[in-house]
Tab-separated table of C-alpha atoms in Angstrom:
chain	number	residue	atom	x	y	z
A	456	UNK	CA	0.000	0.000	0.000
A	457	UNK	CA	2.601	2.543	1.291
A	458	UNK	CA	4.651	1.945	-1.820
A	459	UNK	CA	2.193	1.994	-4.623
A	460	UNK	CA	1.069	5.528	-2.927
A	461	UNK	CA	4.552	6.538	-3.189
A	462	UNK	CA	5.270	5.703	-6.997
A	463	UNK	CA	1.836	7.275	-7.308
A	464	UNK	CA	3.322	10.585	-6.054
A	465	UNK	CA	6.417	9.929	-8.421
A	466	UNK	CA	4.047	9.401	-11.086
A	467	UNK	CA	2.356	12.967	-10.294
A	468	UNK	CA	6.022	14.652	-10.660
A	469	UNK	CA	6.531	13.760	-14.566
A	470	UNK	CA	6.170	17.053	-16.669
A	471	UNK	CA	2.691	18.122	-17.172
A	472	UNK	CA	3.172	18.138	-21.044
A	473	UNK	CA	5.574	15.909	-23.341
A	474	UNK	CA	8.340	17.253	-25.213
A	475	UNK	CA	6.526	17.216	-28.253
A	476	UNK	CA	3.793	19.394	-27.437
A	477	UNK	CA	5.779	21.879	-26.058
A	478	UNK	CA	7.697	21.707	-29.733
A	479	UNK	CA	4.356	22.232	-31.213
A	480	UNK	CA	3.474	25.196	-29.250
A	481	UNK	CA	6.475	26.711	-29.300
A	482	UNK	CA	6.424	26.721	-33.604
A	483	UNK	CA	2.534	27.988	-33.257
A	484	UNK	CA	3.545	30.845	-30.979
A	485	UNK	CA	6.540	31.635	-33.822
A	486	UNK	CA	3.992	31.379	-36.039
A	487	UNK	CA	1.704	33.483	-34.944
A	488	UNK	CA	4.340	36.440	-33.809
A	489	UNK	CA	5.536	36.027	-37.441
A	490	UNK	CA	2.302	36.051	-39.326
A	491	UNK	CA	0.425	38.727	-36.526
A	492	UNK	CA	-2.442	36.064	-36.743
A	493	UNK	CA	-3.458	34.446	-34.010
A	494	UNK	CA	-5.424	31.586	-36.171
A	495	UNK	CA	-2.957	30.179	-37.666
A	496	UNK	CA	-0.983	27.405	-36.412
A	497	UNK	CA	1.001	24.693	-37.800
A	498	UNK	CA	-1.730	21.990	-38.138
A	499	UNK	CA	-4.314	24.955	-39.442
A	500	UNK	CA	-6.206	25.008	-36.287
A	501	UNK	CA	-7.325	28.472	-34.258
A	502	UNK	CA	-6.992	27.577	-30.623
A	503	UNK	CA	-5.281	24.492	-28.645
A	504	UNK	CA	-7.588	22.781	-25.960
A	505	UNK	CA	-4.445	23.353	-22.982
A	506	UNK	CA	-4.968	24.896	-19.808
A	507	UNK	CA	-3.655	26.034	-16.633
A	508	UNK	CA	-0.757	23.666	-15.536
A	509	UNK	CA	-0.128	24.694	-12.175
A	510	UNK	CA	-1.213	21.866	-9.428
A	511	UNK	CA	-4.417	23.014	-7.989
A	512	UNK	CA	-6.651	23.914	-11.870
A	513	UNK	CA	-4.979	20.415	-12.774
A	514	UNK	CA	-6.502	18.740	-10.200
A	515	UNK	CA	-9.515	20.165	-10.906
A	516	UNK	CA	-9.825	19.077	-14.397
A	517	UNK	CA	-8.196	15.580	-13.554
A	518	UNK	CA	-11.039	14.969	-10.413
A	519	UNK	CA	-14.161	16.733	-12.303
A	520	UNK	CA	-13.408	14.494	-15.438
A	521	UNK	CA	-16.630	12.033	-15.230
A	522	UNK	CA	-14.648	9.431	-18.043
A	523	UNK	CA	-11.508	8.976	-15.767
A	524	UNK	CA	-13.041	9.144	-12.272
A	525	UNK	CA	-15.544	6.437	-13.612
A	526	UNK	CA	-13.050	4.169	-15.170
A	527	UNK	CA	-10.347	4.764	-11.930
A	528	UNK	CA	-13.529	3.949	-9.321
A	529	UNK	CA	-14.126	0.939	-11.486
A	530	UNK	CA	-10.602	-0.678	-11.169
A	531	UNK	CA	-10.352	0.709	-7.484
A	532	UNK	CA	-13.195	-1.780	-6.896
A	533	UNK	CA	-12.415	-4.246	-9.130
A	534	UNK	CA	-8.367	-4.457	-7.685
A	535	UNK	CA	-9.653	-4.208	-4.153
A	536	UNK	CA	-11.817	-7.583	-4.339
A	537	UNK	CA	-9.475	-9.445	-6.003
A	538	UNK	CA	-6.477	-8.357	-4.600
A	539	UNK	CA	-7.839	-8.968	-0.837
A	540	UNK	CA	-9.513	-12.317	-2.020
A	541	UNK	CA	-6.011	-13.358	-3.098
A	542	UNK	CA	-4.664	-12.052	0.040
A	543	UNK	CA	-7.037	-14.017	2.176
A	544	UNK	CA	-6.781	-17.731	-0.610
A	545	UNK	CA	-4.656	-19.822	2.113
A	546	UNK	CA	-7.654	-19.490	4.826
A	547	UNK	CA	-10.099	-20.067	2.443
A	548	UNK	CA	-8.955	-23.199	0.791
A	549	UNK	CA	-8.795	-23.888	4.663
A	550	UNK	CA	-11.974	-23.388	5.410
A	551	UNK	CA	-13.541	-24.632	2.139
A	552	UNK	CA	-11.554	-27.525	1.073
A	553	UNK	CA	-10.032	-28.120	4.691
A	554	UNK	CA	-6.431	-28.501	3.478
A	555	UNK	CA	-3.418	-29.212	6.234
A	556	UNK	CA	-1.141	-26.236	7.767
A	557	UNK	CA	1.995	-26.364	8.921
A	558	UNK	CA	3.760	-24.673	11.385
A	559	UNK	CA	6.599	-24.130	9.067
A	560	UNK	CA	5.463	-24.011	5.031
A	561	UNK	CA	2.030	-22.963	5.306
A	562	UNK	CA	0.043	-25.000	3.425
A	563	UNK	CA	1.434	-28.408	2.318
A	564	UNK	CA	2.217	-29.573	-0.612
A	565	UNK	CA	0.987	-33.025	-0.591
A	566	UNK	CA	-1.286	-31.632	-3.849
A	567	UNK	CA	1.148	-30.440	-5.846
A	568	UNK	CA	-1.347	-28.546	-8.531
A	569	UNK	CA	-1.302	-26.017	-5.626
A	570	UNK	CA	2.393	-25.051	-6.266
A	571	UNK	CA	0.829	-25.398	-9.957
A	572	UNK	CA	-1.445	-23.099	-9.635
A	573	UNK	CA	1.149	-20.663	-7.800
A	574	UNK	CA	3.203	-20.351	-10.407
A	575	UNK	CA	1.248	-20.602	-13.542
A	576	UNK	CA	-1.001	-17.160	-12.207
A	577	UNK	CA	1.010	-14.913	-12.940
A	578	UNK	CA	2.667	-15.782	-16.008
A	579	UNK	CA	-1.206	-16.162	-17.335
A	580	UNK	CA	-2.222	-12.987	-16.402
A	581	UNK	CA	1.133	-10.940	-17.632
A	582	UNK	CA	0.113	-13.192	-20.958
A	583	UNK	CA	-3.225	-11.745	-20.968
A	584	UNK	CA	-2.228	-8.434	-20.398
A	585	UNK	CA	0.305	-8.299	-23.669
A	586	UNK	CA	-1.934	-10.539	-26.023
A	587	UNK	CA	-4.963	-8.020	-25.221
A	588	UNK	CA	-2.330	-5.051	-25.798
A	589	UNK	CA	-1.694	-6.346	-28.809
A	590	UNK	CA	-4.705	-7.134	-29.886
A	591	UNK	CA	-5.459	-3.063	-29.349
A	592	UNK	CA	-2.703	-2.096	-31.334
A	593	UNK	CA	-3.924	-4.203	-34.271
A	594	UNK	CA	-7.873	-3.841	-34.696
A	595	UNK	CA	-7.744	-0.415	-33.302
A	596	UNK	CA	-11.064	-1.223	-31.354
A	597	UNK	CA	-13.770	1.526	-30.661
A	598	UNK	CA	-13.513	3.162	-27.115
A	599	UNK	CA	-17.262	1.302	-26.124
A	600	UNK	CA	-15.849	-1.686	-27.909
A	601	UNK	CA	-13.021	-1.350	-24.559
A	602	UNK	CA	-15.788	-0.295	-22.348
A	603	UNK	CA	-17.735	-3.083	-23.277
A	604	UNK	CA	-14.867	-5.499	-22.815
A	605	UNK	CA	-14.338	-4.686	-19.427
A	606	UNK	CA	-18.084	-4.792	-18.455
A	607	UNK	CA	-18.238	-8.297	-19.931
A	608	UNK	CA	-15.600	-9.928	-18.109
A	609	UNK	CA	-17.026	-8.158	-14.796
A	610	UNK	CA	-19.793	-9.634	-15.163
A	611	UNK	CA	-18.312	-12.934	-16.187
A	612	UNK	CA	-16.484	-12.510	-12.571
A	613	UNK	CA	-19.299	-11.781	-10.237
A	614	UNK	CA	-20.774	-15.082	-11.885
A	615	UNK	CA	-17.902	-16.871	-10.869
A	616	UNK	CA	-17.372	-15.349	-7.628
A	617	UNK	CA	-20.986	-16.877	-6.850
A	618	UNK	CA	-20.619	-20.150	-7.966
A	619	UNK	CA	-17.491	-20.470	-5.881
A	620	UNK	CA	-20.185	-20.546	-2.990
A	621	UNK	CA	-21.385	-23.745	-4.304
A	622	UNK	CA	-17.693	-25.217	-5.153
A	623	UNK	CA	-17.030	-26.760	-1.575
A	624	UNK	CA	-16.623	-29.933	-0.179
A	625	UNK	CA	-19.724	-31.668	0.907
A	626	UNK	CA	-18.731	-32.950	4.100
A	627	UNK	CA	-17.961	-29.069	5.971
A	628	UNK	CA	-18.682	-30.262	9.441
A	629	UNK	CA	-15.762	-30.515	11.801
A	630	UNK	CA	-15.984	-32.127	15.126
A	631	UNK	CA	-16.642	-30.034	18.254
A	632	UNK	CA	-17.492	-26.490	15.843
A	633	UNK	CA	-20.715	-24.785	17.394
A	634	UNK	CA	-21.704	-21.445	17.308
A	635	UNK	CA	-18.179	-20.101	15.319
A	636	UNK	CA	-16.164	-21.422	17.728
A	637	UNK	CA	-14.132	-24.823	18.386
A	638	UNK	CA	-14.252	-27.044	21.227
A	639	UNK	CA	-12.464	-30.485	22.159
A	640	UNK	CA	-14.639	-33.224	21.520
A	641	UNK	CA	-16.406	-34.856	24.634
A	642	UNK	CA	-14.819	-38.327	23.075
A	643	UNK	CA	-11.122	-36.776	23.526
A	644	UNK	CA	-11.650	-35.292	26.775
A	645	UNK	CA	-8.911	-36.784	28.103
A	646	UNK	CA	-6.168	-35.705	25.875
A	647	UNK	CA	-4.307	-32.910	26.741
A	648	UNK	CA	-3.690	-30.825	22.981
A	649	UNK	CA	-1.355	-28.537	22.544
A	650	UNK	CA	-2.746	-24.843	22.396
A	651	UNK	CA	-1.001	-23.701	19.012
A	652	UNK	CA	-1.733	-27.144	17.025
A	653	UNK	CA	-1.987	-26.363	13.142
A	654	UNK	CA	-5.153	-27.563	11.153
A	655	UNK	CA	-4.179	-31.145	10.487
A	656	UNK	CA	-7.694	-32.645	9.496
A	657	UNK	CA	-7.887	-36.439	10.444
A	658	UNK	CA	-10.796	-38.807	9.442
A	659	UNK	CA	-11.946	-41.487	11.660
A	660	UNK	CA	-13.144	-45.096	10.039
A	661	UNK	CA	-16.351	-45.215	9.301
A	662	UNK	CA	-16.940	-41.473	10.691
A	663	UNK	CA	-18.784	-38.062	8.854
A	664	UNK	CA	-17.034	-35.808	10.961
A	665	UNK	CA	-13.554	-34.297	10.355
A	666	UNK	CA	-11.055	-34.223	13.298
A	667	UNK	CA	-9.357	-30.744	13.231
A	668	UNK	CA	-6.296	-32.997	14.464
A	669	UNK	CA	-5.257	-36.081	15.652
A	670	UNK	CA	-5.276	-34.784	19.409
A	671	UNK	CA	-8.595	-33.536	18.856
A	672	UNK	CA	-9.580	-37.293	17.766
A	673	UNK	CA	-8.200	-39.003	21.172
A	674	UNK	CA	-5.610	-40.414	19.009
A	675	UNK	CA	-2.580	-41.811	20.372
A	676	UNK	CA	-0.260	-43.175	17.700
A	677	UNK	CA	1.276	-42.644	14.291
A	678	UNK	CA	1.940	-45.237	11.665
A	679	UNK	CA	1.918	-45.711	8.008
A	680	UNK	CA	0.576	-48.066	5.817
A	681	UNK	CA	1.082	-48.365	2.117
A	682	UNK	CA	2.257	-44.835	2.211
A	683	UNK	CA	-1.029	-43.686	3.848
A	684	UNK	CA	-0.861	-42.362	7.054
A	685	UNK	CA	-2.766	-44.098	10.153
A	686	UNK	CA	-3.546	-42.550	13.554
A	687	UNK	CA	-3.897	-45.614	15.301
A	688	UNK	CA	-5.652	-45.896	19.592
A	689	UNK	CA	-7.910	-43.193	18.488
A	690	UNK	CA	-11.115	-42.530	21.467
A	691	UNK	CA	-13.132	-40.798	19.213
A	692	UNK	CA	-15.296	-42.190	16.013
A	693	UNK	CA	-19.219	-41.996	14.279
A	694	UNK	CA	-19.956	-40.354	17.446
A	695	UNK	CA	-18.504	-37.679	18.864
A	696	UNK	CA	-20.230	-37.669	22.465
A	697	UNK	CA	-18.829	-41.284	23.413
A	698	UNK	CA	-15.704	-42.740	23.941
A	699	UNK	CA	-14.962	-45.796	21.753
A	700	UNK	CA	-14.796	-48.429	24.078
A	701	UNK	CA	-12.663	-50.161	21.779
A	702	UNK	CA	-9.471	-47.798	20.159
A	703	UNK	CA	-10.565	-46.923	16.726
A	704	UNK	CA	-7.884	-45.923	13.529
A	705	UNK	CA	-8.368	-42.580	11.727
A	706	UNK	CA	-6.342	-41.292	8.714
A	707	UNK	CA	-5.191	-38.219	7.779
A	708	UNK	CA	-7.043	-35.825	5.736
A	709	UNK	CA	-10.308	-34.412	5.842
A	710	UNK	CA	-13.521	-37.094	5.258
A	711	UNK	CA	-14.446	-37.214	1.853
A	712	UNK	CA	-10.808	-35.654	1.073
A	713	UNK	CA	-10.771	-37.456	-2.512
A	714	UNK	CA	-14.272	-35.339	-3.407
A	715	UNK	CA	-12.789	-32.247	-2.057
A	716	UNK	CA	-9.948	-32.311	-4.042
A	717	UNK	CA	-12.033	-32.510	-7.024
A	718	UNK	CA	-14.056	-29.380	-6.058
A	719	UNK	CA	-10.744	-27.502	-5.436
A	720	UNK	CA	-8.690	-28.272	-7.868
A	721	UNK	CA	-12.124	-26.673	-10.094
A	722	UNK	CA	-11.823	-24.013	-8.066
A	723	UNK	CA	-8.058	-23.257	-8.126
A	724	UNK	CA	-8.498	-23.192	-12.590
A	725	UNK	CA	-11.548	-20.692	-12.434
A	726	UNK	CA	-9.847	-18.339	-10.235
A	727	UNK	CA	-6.799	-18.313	-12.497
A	728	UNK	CA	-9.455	-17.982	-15.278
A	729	UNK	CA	-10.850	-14.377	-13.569
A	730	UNK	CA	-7.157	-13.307	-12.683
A	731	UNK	CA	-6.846	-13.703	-16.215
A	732	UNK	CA	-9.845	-12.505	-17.984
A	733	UNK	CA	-9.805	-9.171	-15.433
A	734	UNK	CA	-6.318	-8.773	-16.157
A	735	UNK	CA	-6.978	-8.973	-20.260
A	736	UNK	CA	-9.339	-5.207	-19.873
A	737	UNK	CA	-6.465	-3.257	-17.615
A	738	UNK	CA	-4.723	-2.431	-21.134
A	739	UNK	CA	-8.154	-1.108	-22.345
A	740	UNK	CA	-8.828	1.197	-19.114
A	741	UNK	CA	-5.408	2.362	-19.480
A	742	UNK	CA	-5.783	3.845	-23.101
A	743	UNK	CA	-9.016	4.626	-21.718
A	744	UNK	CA	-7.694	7.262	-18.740
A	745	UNK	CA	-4.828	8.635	-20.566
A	746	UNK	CA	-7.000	9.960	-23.585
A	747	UNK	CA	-9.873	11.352	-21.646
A	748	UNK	CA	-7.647	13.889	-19.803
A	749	UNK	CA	-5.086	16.784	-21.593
A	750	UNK	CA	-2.030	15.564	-22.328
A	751	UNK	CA	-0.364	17.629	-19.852
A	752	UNK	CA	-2.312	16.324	-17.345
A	753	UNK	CA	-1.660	12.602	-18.473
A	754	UNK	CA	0.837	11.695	-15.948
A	755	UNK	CA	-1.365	13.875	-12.879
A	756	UNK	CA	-4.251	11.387	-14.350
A	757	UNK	CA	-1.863	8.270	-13.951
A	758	UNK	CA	-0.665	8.952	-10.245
A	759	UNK	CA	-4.560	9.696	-9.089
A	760	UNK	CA	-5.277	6.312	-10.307
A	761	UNK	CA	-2.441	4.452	-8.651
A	762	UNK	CA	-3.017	6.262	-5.874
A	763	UNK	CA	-6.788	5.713	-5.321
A	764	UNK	CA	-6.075	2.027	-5.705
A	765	UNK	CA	-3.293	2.019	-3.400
A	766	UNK	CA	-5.347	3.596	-0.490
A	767	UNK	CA	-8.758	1.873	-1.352
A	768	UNK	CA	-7.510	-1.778	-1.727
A	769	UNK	CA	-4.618	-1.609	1.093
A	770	UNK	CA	-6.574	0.347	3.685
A	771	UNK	CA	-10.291	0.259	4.042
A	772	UNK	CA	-10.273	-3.361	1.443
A	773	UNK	CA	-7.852	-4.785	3.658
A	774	UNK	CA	-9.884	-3.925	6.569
A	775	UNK	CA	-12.986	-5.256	5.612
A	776	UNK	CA	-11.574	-8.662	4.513
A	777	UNK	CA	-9.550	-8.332	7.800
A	778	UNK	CA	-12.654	-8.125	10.085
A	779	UNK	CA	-14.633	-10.788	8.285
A	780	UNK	CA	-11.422	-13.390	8.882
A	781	UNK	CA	-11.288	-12.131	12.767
A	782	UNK	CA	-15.387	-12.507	13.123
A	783	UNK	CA	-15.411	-16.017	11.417
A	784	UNK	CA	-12.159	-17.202	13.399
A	785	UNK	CA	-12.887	-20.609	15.050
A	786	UNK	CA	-9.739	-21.658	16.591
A	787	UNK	CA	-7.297	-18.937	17.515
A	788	UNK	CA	-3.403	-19.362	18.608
A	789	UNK	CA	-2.674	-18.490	22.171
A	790	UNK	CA	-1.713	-14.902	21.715
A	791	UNK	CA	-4.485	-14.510	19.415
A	792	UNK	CA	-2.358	-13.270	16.859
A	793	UNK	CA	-3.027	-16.687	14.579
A	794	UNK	CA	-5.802	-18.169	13.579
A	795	UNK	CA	-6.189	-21.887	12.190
A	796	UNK	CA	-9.048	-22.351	10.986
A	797	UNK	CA	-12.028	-20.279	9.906
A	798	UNK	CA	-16.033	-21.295	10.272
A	799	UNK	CA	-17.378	-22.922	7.302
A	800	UNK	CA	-19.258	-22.078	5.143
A	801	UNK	CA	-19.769	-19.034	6.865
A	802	UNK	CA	-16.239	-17.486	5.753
A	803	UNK	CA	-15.875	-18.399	2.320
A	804	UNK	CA	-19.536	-17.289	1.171
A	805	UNK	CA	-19.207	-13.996	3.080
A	806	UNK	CA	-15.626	-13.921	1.047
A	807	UNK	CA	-17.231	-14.477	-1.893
A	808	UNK	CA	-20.316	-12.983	-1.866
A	809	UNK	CA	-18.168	-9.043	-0.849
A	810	UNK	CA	-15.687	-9.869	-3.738
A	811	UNK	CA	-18.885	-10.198	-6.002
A	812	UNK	CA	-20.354	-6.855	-4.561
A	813	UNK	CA	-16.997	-4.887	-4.979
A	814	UNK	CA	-16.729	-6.316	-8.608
A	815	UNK	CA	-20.421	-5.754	-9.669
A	816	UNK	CA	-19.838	-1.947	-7.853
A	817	UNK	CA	-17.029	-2.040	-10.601
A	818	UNK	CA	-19.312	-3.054	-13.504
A	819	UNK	CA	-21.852	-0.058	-12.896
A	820	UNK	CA	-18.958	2.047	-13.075
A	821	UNK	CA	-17.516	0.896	-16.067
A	822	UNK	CA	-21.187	0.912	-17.681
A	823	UNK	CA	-20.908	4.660	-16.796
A	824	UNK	CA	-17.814	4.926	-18.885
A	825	UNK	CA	-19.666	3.002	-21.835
A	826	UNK	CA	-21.925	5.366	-21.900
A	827	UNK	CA	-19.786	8.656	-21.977
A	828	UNK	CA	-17.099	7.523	-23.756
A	829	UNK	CA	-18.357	6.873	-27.366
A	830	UNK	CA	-17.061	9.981	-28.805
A	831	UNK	CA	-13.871	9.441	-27.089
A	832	UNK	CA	-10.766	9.587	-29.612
A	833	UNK	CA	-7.775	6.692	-28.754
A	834	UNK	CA	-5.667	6.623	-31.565
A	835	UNK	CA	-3.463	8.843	-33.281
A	836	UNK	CA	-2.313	12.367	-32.111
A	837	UNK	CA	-4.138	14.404	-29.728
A	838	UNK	CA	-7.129	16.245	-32.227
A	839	UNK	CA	-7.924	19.313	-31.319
A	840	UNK	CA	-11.589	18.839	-30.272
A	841	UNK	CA	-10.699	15.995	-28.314
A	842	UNK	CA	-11.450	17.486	-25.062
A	843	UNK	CA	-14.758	18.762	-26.129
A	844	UNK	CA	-16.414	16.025	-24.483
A	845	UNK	CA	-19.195	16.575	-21.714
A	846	UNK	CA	-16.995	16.514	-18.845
A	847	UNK	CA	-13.476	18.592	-20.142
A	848	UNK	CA	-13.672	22.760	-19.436
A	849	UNK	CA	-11.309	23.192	-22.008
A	850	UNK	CA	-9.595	26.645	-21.822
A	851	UNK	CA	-7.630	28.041	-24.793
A	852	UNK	CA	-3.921	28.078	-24.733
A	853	UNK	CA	-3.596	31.344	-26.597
A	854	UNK	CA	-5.682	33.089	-23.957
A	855	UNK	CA	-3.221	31.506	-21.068
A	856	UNK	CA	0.118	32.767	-22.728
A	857	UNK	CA	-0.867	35.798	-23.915
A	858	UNK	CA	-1.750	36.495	-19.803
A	859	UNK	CA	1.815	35.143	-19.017
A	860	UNK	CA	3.368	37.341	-21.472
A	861	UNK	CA	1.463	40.196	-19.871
A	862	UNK	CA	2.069	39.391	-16.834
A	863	UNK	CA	5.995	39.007	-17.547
């Protein structure tokens, strides 16, 4: 957060106009000493639509320009689901999929598609980010043709956000959970657990209920069999209010565990799928923002942006998805600093249900800029009426340095 604000700053010190322009007003201003005709200009036009470049009229024209405030509020809400829903994956494969922790690595690696999945994300979406770039510079597509775009694949998120609600495993009961909170079983009542255990889901034979760990299942011993591993002198089994008279076995992993991996490993491809489709419009809402603003206030319009997303989606975002992961805590560590597991379903549908909200938010504003930005010029140089658009205030450049030379 703290960093992307700064660079956003950085961003907000380039020059306020490009070399070239400058070039081009500087031969119009020869021009017109030369000729005593203040229509005439190198390209044939009467007036240039460039204002006031000192800070406070730019950030007027930057903040009351409806095209880039609408497309910036739409990747501010867009960036600050995703982004925290990323931020908050590990618990919620926990909680929905009840994979192992470790004290150590995190989550294990006994799937290996998660490590996969890891490290095929981001290549994927850098992929998607050039191809659609390219795919820009070739066909040239119409401004609403972008809009459009991104309100598509918005939409195609919020779908899939909401069907991740339904992509869980079906067995989401764990043994002594009531009320958000985690107790011992009555059938291990007489094992003394360790307070900062890690989630390490065991199964009894024959049970429905997953263990959150072997302690919590009364079990005493560790073996394996045909690489499988066995808790063996276990108290607890079916039922979780008596004590086995006889020791039961229980193995590690959740119950069910081959279903859930199913459901997760669909889960872990459609979420690489949204990183990737969401990623394919950014090029789009770039062009987008740096055409509906002056171009000396391109790089002021550039260091709003990555500054709104840097405060949104690191500070109030990451608050919000904070306090949901505190409320639906089950088991915390001792200092209560840590927490191990997280009720379910509860968290993951609140997860994904907010992530859906922020993104839909998102697609409202980016129907906003479909509808303002058909007349919206993207290729080419900078045309004079460009910035005659509903929300620009153009003032004329002529009028500006004629004051300076006065008032020199």
């Amino acid at each position: 957060g703290p960093i992307i604000f700064i660079l956003g700053l950085l961003l907000g010190l380039f020059p306020k106009r490009l070399l070239s322009t400058l070039v081009r007003q500087a031969a119009d201003d020869i021009i017109e000493t030369a000729t005593n005709n203040s229509t005439q200009s190198l390209d044939g036009a009467g007036h240039k639509w460039l204002a006031d470049i000192s800070l406070a009229p730019s950030l007027k024209r930057v903040f009351t320009n409806g095209i880039l405030i609408f497309n910036v509020l739409a990747l501010v809400f867009i960036q600050t689901g995703l982004l925290n829903f990323n931020a908050h994956e590990q618990n919620y494969l926990q909680s929905q999929f009840f994979l192992p922790t470790s004290n150590v690595n995190g989550l294990n690696d006994e799937w290996t598609s998660r490590l996969i999945t890891n490290l095929l994300r981001p290549p994927v979406v850098a992929l998607a980010i050039v191809l659609s770039g390219l795919i820009i510079a070739k066909a040239n597509p119409s401004p609403r043709k972008l809009a459009g775009w991104n309100i598509f694949v918005g939409l195609v998120a919020v779908g899939l956000f909401i069907a991740f609600i339904f992509i869980s495993c079906d067995n989401e009961r764990i043994a002594g959970a009531y009320r958000g909170r985690l107790t011992k079983p009555f059938c291990a009542s007489n094992c003394v657990c360790p307070e900062n255990v890690p989630f390490s889901p065991v199964c009894p034979q024959d049970g429905v209920f997953t263990f959150f760990s072997p302690c919590h299942a009364g079990c005493q011993n560790r073996t394996e069999i045909n690489n499988v591993v066995v808790y063996t002198d276990c108290s607890c089994g079916v039922d979780i209010e008596h004590v086995l008279s006889t020791p039961g076995l229980a193995t590690e992993g959740s119950c069910g565990s081959s279903d859930c991996q199913r459901y997760w490993i669909i889960f872990q491809v459609l979420s690489v799928v949204v990183s990737m489709l969401l990623a394919s419009g950014l090029v789009g809402k770039l062009i987008i923002s740096i055409r509906a603003v002056l171009p000396q206030d391109k790089a002021l319009a550039l260091s709003v942006e990555l500054t709104l997303v840097g405060l949104v989606v690191y500070l109030p975002g990451t608050a919000a998805y904070q306090a949901i992961a505190i409320s639906a805590c089950q088991f915390w560590s001792s200092d209560q600093r840590r927490c191990f597991i997280h009720e379910s379903p509860f968290y993951g549908t609140t997860l994904n249900i907010l992530t859906a909200v922020l993104i839909a938010v998102g697609v409202l504003f980016d129907i906003l800029v479909f509808y303002f930005v058909r007349d919206l010029p993207l290729y080419g140089d900078d045309p004079e009426d460009a910035y005659s658009f509903r929300f620009a205030r153009p003032i004329e450049m002529r009028l500006i340095t004629a004051q300076a030379r006065n008032s020199s």
